CSV table of C-alpha atoms in Angstrom, one decimal:
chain,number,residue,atom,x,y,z
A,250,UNK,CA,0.0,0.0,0.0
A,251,UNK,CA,1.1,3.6,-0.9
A,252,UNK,CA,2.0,5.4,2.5
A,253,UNK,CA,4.9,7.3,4.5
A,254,UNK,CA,7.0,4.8,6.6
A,255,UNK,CA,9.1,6.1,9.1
A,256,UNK,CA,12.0,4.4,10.5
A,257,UNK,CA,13.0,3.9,13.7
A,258,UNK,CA,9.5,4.0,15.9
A,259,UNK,CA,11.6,4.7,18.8
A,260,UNK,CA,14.7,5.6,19.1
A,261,UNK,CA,17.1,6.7,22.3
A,262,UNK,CA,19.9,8.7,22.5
A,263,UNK,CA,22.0,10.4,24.8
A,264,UNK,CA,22.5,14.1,25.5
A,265,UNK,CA,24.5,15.7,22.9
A,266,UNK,CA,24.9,12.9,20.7
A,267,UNK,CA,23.7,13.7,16.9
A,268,UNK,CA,20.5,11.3,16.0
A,269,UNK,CA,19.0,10.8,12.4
A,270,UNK,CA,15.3,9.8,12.0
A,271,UNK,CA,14.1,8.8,8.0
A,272,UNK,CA,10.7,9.1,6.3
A,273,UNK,CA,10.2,7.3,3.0
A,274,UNK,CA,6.9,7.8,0.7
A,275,UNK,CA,5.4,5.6,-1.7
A,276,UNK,CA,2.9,8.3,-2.6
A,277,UNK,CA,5.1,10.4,-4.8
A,278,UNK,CA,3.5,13.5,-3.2
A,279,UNK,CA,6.7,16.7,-3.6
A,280,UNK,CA,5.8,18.3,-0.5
A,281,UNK,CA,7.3,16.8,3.0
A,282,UNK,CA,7.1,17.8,6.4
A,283,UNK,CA,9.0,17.2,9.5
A,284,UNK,CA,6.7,18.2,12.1
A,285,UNK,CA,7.6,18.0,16.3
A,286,UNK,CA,4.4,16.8,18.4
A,287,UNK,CA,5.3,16.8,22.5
A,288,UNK,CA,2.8,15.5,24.7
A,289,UNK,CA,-0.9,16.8,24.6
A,290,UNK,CA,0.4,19.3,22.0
A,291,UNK,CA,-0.4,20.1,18.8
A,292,UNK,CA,2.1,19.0,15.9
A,293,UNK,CA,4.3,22.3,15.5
A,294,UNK,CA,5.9,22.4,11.9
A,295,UNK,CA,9.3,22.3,11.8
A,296,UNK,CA,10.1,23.4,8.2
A,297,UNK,CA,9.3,21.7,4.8
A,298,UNK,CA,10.2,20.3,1.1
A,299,UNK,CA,8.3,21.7,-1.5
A,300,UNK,CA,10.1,19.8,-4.6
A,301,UNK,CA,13.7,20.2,-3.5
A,302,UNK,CA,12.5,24.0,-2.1
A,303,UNK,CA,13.3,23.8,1.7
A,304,UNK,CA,11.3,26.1,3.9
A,305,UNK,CA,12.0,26.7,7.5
A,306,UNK,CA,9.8,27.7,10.6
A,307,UNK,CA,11.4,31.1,12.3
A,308,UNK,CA,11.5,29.6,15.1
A,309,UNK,CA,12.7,26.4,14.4
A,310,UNK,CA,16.2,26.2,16.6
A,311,UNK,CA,19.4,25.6,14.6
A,312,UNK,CA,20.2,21.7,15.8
A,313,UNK,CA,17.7,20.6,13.9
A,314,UNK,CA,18.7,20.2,10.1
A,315,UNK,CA,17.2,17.9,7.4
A,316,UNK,CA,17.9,16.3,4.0
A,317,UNK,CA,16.0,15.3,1.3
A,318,UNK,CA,18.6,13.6,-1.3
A,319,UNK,CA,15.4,12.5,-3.5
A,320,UNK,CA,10.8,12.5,-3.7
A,321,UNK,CA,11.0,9.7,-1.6
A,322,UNK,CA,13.1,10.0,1.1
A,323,UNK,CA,13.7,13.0,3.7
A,324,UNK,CA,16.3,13.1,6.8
A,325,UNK,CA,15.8,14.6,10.2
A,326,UNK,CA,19.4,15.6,11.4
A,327,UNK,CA,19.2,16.9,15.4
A,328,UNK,CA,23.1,17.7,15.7
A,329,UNK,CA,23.1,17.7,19.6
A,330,UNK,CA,20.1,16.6,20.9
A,331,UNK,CA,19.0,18.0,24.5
A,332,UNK,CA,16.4,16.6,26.9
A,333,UNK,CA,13.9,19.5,25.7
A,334,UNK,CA,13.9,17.7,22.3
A,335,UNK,CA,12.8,14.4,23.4
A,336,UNK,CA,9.3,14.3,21.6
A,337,UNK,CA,7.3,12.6,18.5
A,338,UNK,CA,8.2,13.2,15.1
A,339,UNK,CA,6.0,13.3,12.6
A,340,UNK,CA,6.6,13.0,8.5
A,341,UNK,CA,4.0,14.1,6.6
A,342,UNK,CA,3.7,14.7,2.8
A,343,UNK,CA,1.2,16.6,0.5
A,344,UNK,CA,-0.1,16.5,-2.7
A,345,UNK,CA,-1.9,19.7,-4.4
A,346,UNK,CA,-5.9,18.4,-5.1
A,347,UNK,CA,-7.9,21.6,-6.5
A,348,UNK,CA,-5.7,24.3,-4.9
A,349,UNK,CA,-5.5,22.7,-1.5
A,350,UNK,CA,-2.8,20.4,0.3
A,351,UNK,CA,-4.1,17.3,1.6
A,352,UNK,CA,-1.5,16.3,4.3
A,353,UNK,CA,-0.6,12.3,5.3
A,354,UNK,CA,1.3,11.3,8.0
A,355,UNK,CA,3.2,8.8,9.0
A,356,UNK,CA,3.3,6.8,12.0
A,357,UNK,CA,5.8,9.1,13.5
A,358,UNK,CA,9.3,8.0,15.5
A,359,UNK,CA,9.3,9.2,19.8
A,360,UNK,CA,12.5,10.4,20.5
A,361,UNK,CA,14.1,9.4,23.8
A,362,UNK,CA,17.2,12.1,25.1
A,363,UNK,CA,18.7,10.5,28.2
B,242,UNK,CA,-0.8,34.9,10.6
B,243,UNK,CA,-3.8,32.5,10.9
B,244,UNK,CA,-4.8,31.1,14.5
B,245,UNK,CA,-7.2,28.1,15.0
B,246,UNK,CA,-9.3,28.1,18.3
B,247,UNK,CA,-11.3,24.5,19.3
B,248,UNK,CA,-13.2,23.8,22.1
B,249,UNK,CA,-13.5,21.4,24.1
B,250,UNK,CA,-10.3,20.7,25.2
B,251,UNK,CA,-11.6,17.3,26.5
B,252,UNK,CA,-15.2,15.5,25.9
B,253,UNK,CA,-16.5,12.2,27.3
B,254,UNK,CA,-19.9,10.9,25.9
B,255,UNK,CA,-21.7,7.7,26.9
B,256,UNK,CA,-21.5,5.1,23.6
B,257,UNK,CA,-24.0,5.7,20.9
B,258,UNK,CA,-24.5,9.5,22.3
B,259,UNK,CA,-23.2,12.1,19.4
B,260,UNK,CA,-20.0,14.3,19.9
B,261,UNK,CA,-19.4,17.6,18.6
B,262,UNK,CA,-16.3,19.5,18.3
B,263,UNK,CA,-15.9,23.5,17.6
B,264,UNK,CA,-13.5,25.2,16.0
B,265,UNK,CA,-12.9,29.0,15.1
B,266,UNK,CA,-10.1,30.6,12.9
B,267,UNK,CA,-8.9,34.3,12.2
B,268,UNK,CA,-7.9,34.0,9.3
B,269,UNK,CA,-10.4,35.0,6.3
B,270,UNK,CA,-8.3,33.5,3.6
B,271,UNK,CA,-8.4,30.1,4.7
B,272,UNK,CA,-10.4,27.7,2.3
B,273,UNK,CA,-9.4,23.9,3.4
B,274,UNK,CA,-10.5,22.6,6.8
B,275,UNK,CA,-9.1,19.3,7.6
B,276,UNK,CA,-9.7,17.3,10.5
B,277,UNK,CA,-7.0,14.6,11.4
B,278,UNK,CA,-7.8,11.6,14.4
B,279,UNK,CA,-4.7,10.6,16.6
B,280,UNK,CA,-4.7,7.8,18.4
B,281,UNK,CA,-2.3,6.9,21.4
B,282,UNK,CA,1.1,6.3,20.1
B,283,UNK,CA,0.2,7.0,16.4
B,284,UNK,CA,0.5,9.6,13.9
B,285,UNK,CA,-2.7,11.9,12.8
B,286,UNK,CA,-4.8,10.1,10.0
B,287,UNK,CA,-7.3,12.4,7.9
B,288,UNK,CA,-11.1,11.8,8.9
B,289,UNK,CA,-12.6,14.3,6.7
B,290,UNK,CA,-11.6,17.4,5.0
B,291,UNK,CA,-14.2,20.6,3.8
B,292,UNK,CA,-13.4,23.5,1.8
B,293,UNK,CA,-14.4,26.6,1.9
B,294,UNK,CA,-17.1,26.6,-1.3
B,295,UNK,CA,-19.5,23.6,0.6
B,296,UNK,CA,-21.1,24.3,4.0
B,297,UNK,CA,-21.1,20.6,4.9
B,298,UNK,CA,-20.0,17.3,4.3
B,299,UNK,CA,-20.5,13.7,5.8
B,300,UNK,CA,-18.9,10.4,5.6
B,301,UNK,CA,-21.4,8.0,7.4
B,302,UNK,CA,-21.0,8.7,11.1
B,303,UNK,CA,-19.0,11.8,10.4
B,304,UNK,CA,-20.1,15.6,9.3
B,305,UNK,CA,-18.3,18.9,9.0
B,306,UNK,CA,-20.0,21.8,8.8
B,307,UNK,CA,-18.2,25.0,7.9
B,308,UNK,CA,-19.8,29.0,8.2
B,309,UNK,CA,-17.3,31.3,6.9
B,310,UNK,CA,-19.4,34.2,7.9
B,311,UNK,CA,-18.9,32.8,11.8
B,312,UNK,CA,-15.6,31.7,10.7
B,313,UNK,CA,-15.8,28.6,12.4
B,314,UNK,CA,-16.6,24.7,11.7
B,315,UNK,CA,-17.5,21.8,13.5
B,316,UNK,CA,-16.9,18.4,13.8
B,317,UNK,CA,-20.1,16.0,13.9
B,318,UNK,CA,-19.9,12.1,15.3
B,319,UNK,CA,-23.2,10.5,15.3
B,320,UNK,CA,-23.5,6.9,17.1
B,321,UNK,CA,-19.9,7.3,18.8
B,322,UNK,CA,-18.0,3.8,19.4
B,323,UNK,CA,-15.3,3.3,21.5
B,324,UNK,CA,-12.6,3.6,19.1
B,325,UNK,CA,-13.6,6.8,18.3
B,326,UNK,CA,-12.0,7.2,21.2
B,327,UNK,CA,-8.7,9.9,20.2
B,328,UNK,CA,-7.4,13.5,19.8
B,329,UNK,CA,-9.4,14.8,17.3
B,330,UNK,CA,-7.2,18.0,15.5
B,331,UNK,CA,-9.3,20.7,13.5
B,332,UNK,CA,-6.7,22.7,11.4
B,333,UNK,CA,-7.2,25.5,8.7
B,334,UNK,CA,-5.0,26.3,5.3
B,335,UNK,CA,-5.3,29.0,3.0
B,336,UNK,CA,-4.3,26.7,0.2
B,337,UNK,CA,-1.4,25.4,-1.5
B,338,UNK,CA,2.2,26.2,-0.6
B,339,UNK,CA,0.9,27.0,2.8
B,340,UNK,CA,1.1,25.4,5.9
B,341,UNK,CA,-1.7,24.1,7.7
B,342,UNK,CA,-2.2,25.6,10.9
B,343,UNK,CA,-3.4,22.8,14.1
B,344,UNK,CA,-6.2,24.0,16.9
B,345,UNK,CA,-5.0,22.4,20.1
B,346,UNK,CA,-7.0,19.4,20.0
B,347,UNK,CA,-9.7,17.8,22.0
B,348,UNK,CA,-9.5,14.3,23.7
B,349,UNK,CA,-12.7,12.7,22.9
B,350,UNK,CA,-13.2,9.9,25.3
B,351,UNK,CA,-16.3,7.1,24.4
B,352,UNK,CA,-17.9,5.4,27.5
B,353,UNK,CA,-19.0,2.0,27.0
């Protein structure tokens, strides 16, 4: 089935040591998004991929970085993770249908910072 | 920039009662109204979706209704099961290349 895997569903790390997280879509949609969702909250955008157009949030802080080396695949790079960024990420992508953006997300990967 | 308002916060309804969720946003340019369900541990899935030229839609035990006069829409469950049971999202998007903005969310609770 067409849909946006990401890998690892959890994942721990310790204070100040660079983690990666991966999305992959089988959708072919050419918008992504990295979104951070803590507890009770709201997903709060991080920044986004329209084609190979990145876009980042103001107030996004600098440790977090990403890649997208291709449609199908984007990186989440946090270069020294700290135990406010312990949270779930969410990968979404989008596709255009009559002027709007229909978002899908993925099943998201909860960051552990010990 | 837009801001999405929804009330309640939290909602608990006996099974088979209906559940109704509100939302209100500032921003008069928004034309897509999207409504994602998150359950524990899980990322949000899409439930239903309305855009600003229809005042309602429904997908069997689920309606939207949308007054852009008011500026706010709503989130209709009819029959509610247990695993309705989730945070329900409202969000609002002025359209494409823009992001889509979240309301806070409401923890709908079913009671068997």
């Amino acid at each position: 089935d067409a849909m946006v895997i990401q890998n690892p569903r959890y994942q721990v790390t310790q204070f100040g040591k660079p983690v990666t997280l991966s999305c992959s879509q089988t959708l072919n949609h050419n918008v992504m998004y990295w979104y951070q969702q803590k507890s009770s909250q709201a997903p709060k955008l991080l920044f986004h991929y329209y084609d190979k157009d990145f876009n980042n949030e103001a107030d996004t802080p600098d440790n977090f970085q990403s890649r997208r080396p291709n449609t199908s695949f984007c990186f989440l790079d946090i270069r020294s993770p700290g135990l406010g960024d312990a949270a779930m990420y969410l990968c979404a992508t989008s596709r255009v249908l009559a002027g709007v953006e229909t978002q899908y997300f993925g099943p998201g990967t909860r960051l552990l910072v010990l | 920039g837009e801001n999405v308002e929804q009330h309640p916060s939290t909602l608990s309804v006996q099974e088979g009662d209906s559940a109704v969720i509100k939302c209100t946003y500032s921003d008069s340019a928004s034309n897509y109204f999207p409504w994602y369900k998150q359950e524990l541990g899980k990322g949000p899935q899409l439930i239903i979706d309305i855009r600003s030229n229809v005042g309602e839609k429904k997908d069997q035990r689920i309606a939207v209704t949308l007054n852009k006069t008011a500026k706010h829409f709503s989130l209709h469950i009819t029959e509610t099961q247990p695993e309705d049971s989730a945070v329900y999202f409202c969000a609002a998007s002025t359209g494409s290349r823009d992001k889509v903005i979240f309301g806070p969310g409401t923890s709908l609770s079913v009671i068997p």
